[in-house]
Coordinates of C-alpha atoms in Angstrom, one line a residue:
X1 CA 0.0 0.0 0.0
X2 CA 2.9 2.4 0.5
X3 CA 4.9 2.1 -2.3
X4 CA 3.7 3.6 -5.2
X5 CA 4.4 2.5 -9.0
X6 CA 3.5 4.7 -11.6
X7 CA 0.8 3.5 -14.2
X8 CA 2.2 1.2 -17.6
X9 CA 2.7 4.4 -20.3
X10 CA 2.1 7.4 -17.4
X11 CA 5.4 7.4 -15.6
X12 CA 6.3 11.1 -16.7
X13 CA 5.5 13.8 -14.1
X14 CA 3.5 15.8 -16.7
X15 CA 1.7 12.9 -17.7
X16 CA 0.5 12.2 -14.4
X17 CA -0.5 15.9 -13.3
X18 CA -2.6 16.2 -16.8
X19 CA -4.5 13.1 -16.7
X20 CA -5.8 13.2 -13.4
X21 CA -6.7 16.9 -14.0
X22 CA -8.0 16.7 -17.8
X23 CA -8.4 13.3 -18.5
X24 CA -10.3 11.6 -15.6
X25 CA -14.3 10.9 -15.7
X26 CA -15.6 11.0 -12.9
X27 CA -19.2 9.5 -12.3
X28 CA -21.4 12.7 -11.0
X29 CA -22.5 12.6 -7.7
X30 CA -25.3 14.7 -5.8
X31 CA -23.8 17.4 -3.4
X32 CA -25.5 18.9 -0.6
X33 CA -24.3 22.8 -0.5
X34 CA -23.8 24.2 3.1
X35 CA -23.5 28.4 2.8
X36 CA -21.4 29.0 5.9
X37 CA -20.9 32.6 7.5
X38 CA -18.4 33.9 8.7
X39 CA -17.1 36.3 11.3
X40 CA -15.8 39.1 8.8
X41 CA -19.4 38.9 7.0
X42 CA -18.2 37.1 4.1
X43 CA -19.3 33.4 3.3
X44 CA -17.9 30.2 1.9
X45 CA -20.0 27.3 0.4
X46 CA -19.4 24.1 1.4
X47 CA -20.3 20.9 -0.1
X48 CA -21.5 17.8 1.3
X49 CA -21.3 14.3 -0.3
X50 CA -23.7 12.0 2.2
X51 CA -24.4 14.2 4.9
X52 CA -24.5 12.5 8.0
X53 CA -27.6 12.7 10.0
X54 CA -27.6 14.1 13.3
X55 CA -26.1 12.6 16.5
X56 CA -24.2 9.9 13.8
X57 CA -21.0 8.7 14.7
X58 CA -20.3 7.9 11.1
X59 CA -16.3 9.3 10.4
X60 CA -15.8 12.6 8.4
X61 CA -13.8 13.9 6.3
X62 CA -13.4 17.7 5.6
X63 CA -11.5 18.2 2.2
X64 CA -9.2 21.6 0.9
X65 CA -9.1 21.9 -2.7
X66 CA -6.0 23.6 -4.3
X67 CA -5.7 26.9 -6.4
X68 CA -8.5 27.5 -8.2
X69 CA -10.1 24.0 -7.3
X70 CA -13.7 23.5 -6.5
X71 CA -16.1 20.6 -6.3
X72 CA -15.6 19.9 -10.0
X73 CA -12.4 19.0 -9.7
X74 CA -11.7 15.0 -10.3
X75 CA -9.4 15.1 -7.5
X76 CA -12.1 15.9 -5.3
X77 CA -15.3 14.0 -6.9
X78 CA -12.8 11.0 -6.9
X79 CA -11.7 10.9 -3.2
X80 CA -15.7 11.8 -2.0
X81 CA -16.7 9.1 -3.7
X82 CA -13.9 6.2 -2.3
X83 CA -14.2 7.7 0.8
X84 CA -17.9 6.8 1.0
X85 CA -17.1 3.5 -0.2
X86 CA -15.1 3.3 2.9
X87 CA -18.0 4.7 5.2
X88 CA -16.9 7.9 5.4
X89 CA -19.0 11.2 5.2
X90 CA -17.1 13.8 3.5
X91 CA -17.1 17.8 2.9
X92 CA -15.0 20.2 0.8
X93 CA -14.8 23.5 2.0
X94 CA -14.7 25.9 -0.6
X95 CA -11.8 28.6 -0.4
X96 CA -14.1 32.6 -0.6
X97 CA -15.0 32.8 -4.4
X98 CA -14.2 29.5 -5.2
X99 CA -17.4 27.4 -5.5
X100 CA -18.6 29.8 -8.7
X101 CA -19.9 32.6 -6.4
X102 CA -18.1 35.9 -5.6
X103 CA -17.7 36.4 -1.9
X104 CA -18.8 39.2 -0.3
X105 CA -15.5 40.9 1.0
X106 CA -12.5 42.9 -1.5
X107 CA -10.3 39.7 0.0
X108 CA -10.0 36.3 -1.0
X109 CA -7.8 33.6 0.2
X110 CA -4.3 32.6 0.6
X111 CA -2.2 29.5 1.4
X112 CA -1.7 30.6 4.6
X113 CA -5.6 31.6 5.8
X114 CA -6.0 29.5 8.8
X115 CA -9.2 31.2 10.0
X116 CA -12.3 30.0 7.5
X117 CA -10.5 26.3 8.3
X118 CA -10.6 26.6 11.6
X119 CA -14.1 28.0 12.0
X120 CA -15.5 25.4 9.6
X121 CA -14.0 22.5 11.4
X122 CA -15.1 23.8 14.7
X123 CA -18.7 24.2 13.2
X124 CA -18.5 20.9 11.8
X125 CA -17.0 19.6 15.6
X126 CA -19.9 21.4 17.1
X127 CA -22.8 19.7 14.7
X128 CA -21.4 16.2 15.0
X129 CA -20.0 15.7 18.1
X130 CA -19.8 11.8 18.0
X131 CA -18.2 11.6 14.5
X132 CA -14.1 11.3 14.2
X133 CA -12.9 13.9 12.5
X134 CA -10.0 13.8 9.8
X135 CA -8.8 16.3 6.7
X136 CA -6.9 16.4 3.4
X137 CA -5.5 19.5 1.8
X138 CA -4.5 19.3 -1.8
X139 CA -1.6 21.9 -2.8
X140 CA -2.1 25.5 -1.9
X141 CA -4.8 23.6 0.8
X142 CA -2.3 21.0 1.9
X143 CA -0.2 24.1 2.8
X144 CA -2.5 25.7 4.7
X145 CA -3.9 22.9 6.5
X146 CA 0.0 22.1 7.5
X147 CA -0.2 25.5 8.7
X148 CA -3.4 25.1 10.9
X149 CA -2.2 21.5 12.6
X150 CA 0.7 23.9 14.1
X151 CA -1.4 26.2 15.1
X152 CA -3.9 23.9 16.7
X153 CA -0.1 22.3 18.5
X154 CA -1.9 19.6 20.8
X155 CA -5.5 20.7 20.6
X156 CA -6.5 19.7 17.4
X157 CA -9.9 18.0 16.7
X158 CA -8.9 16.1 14.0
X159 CA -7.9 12.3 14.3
X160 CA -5.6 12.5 11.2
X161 CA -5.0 14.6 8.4
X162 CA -3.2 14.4 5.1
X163 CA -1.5 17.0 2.6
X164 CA -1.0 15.7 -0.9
X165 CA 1.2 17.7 -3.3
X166 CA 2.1 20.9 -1.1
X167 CA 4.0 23.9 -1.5
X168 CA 5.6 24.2 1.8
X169 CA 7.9 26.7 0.5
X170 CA 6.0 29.7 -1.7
X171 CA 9.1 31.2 -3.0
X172 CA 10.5 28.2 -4.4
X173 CA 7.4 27.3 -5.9
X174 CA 6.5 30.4 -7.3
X175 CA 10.2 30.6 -9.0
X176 CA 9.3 27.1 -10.0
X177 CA 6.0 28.1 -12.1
X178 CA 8.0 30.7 -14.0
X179 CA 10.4 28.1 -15.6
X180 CA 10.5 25.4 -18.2
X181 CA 7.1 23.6 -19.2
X182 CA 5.9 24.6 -15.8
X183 CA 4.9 27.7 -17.3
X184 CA 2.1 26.1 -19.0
X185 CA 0.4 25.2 -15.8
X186 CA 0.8 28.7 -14.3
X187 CA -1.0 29.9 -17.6
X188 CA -3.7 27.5 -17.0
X189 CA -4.0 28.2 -13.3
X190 CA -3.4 32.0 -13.3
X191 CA -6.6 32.7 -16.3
X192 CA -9.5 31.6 -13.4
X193 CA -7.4 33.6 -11.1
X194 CA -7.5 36.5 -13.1
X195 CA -11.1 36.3 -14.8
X196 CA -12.6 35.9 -11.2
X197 CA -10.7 39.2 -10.0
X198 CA -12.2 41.0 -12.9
X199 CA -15.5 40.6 -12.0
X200 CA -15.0 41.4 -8.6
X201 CA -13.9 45.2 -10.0
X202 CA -17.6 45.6 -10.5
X203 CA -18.0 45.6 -6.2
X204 CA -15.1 46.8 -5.1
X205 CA -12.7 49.9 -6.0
X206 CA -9.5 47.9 -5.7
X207 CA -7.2 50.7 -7.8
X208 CA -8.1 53.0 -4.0
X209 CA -7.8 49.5 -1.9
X210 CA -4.4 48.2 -3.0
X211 CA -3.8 50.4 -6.2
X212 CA -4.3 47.6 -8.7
X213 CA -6.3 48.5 -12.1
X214 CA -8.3 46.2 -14.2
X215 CA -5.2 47.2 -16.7
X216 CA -2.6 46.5 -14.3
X217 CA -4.5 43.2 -13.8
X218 CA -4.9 42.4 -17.4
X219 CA -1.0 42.7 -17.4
X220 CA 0.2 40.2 -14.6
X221 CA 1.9 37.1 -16.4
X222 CA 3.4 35.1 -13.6
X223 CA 1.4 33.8 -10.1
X224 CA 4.6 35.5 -8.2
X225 CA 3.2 38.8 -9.8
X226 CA -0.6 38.6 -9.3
X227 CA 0.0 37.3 -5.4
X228 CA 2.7 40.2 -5.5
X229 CA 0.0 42.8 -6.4
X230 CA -3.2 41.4 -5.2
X231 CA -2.9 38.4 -2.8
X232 CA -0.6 40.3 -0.6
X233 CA -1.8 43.6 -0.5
X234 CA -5.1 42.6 -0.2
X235 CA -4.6 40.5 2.8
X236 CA -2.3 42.9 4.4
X237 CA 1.1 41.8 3.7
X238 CA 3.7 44.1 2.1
X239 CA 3.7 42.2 -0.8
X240 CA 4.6 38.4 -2.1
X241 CA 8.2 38.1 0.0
X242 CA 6.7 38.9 2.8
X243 CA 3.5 36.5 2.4
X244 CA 5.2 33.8 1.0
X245 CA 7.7 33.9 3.9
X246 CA 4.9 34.3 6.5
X247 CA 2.8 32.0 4.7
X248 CA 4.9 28.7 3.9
X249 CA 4.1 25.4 6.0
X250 CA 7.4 24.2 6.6
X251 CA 8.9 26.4 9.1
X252 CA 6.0 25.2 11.3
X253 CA 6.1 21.5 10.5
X254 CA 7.8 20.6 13.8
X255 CA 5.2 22.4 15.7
X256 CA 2.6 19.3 14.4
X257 CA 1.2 17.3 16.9
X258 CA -1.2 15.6 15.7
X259 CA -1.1 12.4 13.4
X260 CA -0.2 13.7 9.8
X261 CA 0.7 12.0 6.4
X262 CA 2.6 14.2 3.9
X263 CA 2.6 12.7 0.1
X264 CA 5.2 14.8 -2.1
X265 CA 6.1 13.2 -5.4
X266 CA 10.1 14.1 -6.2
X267 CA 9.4 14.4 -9.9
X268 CA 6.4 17.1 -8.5
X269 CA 6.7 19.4 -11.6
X270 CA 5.4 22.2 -9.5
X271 CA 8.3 22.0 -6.8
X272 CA 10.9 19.6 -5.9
X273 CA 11.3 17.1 -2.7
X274 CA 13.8 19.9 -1.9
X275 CA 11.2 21.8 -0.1
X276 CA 10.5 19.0 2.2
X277 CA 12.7 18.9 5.9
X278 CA 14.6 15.5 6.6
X279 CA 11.9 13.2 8.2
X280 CA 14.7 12.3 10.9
X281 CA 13.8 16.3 11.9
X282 CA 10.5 15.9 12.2
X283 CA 8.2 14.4 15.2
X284 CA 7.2 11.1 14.6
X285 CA 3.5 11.7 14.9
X286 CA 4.2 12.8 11.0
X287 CA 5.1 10.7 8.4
X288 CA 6.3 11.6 4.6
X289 CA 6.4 10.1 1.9
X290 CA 8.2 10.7 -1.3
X291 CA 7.6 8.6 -4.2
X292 CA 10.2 8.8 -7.4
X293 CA 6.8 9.4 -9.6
X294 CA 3.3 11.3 -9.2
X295 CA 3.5 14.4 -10.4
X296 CA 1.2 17.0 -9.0
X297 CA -1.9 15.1 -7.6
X298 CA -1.6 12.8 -9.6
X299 CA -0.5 9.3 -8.3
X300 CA -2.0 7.3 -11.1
X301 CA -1.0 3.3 -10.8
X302 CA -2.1 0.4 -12.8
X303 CA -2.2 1.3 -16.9
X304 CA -3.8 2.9 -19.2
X305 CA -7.1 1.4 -20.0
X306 CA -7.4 0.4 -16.1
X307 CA -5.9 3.3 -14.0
X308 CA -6.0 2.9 -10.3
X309 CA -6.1 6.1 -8.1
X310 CA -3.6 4.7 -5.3
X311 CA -3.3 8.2 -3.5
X312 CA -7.3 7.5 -2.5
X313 CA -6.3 4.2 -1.2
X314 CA -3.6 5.1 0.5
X315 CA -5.2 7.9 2.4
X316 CA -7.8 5.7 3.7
X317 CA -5.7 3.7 4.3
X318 CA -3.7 6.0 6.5
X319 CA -7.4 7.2 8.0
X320 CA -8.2 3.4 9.2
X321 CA -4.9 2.8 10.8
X322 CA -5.4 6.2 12.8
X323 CA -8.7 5.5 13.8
X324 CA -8.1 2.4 15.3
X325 CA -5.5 3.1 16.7
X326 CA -7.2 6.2 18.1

């Protein structure tokens, strides 16, 4: 179960991060959507595959989608959907203005926003009190759910948690996306970025808030440059040194007490295994691992015409043996 092996014809890193983002079916599923407020006045939507009725004790799961994600993405539909193979409920929490509704608020969110996270979970804590509670963050959400289990230190809620595929170190990353074929995926990433802050010009005078134009947007070619002028200023940061220093998970790894699995392919095209500490550094309530292959979420095994998704097994996997042991 631990040891990955890359999928007959799909060992390349590239191949792995585009067929599990543009090439997998998912079956469609029937969400439940939660509108949850928030302290600020500003919402998030979260949805629900099988919500579980009240005073269950059935286990859930609360996801965090990557940048730009949402419930669409297969990464998502396919984990809700072997998770409740497995008996478990689960839940994404949509990031503000992620779920294909503007939020309310000039901000957004950030790989290392905490808060919403940790008001959701306690919500969800709250309305099942019986039910074990575990989490995965994918990518920019892996990152900031790292970021939360140090914050939490030994109070956490959740029985386990996983981050797939994070960039624990935003500089590097960001340096990363600006080089090589890795510039296609910051295209693709950065054009949802960009066409959702154009439409929130229409509420909010952002050229007085941060001094940031709809032509100044329209000119921003790099993620480094639209979190330089937007996602920093926006959330109060001088600009994208200072959040990305602020902001990256692994300066606060060691601070982890709770049980936590970190999957970080080496041939990642979005970062490097560079990023990640030496696991001889680390408690040993958290375990990493680092397969040769995977790419960026992707963790495709078997072939072709018969693809296995062996990062969904080996979560719940990791999920079980917690919960037992728990």
């Amino acid at each position: 179960m631990h040891n990955f092996k890359a999928a007959t014809g799909l060992k390349n890193r590239h191949l792995q991060t585009l067929y599990s983002t543009l090439l997998r079916k998912c079956p469609p599923i029937d969400l439940e959507v939660q509108q949850f407020e928030l302290a600020d006045g500003d919402f998030v939507d979260c949805h629900w595959y099988q919500k579980p009725v009240q005073d269950s004790k059935q286990p859930i799961v609360i996801l965090f989608h990557g940048l730009a994600g949402s419930f669409r993405s297969p990464y998502i539909q396919g984990i809700m959907q072997h998770l409740h193979k497995k008996g478990y409920a689960s839940v994404l929490m949509h990031f503000r203005g992620c779920s294909g509704r503007a939020n309310r608020t000039a901000r957004a969110y950030h790989s290392g926003d905490t808060a919403d996270a940790k008001a959701w979970i306690t919500h969800v804590q709250k309305s099942f009190p019986e039910s074990a509670l575990f989490a995965i963050g994918y990518s920019l959400g892996g990152n900031m759910l790292l970021k939360l289990l140090a914050e939490y230190r030994d109070s956490s809620p959740l029985s386990a948690a996983v981050s797939v595929s994070a960039p624990v170190q935003l500089q590097y990353c960001a340096t990363t996306m600006q080089q090589g074929f890795a510039r296609v995926y910051q295209r693709y990433l950065l054009k949802p970025l960009k066409k959702s802050l154009q439409q929130k010009f229409r509420s909010h005078d952002y050229a007085s808030l941060i001094g940031l134009s709809v032509r100044g947007l329209k000119k921003i070619s790099s993620i480094e440059q639209f979190d330089d002028l937007y996602t920093a200023k926006i959330h109060g940061f001088s600009g994208a040194q200072e959040y990305y220093q602020k902001s990256s998970a692994r300066q606060y790894l060691s601070q982890i007490q709770g049980n936590t699995l970190i999957i970080q392919a080496l041939d990642d095209p979005f970062m490097s295994g560079k990023i990640l500490p030496d696991p001889s550094q680390l408690p040993a309530n958290i375990s990493i691992e680092t397969p040769e292959n995977g790419g960026h979420l992707g963790f495709i095994s078997g072939n072709l015409f018969q693809p296995q998704y062996w990062l969904e097994q080996r979560i719940s996997h990791y999920f079980s043996t917690a919960n037992s042991s728990s």
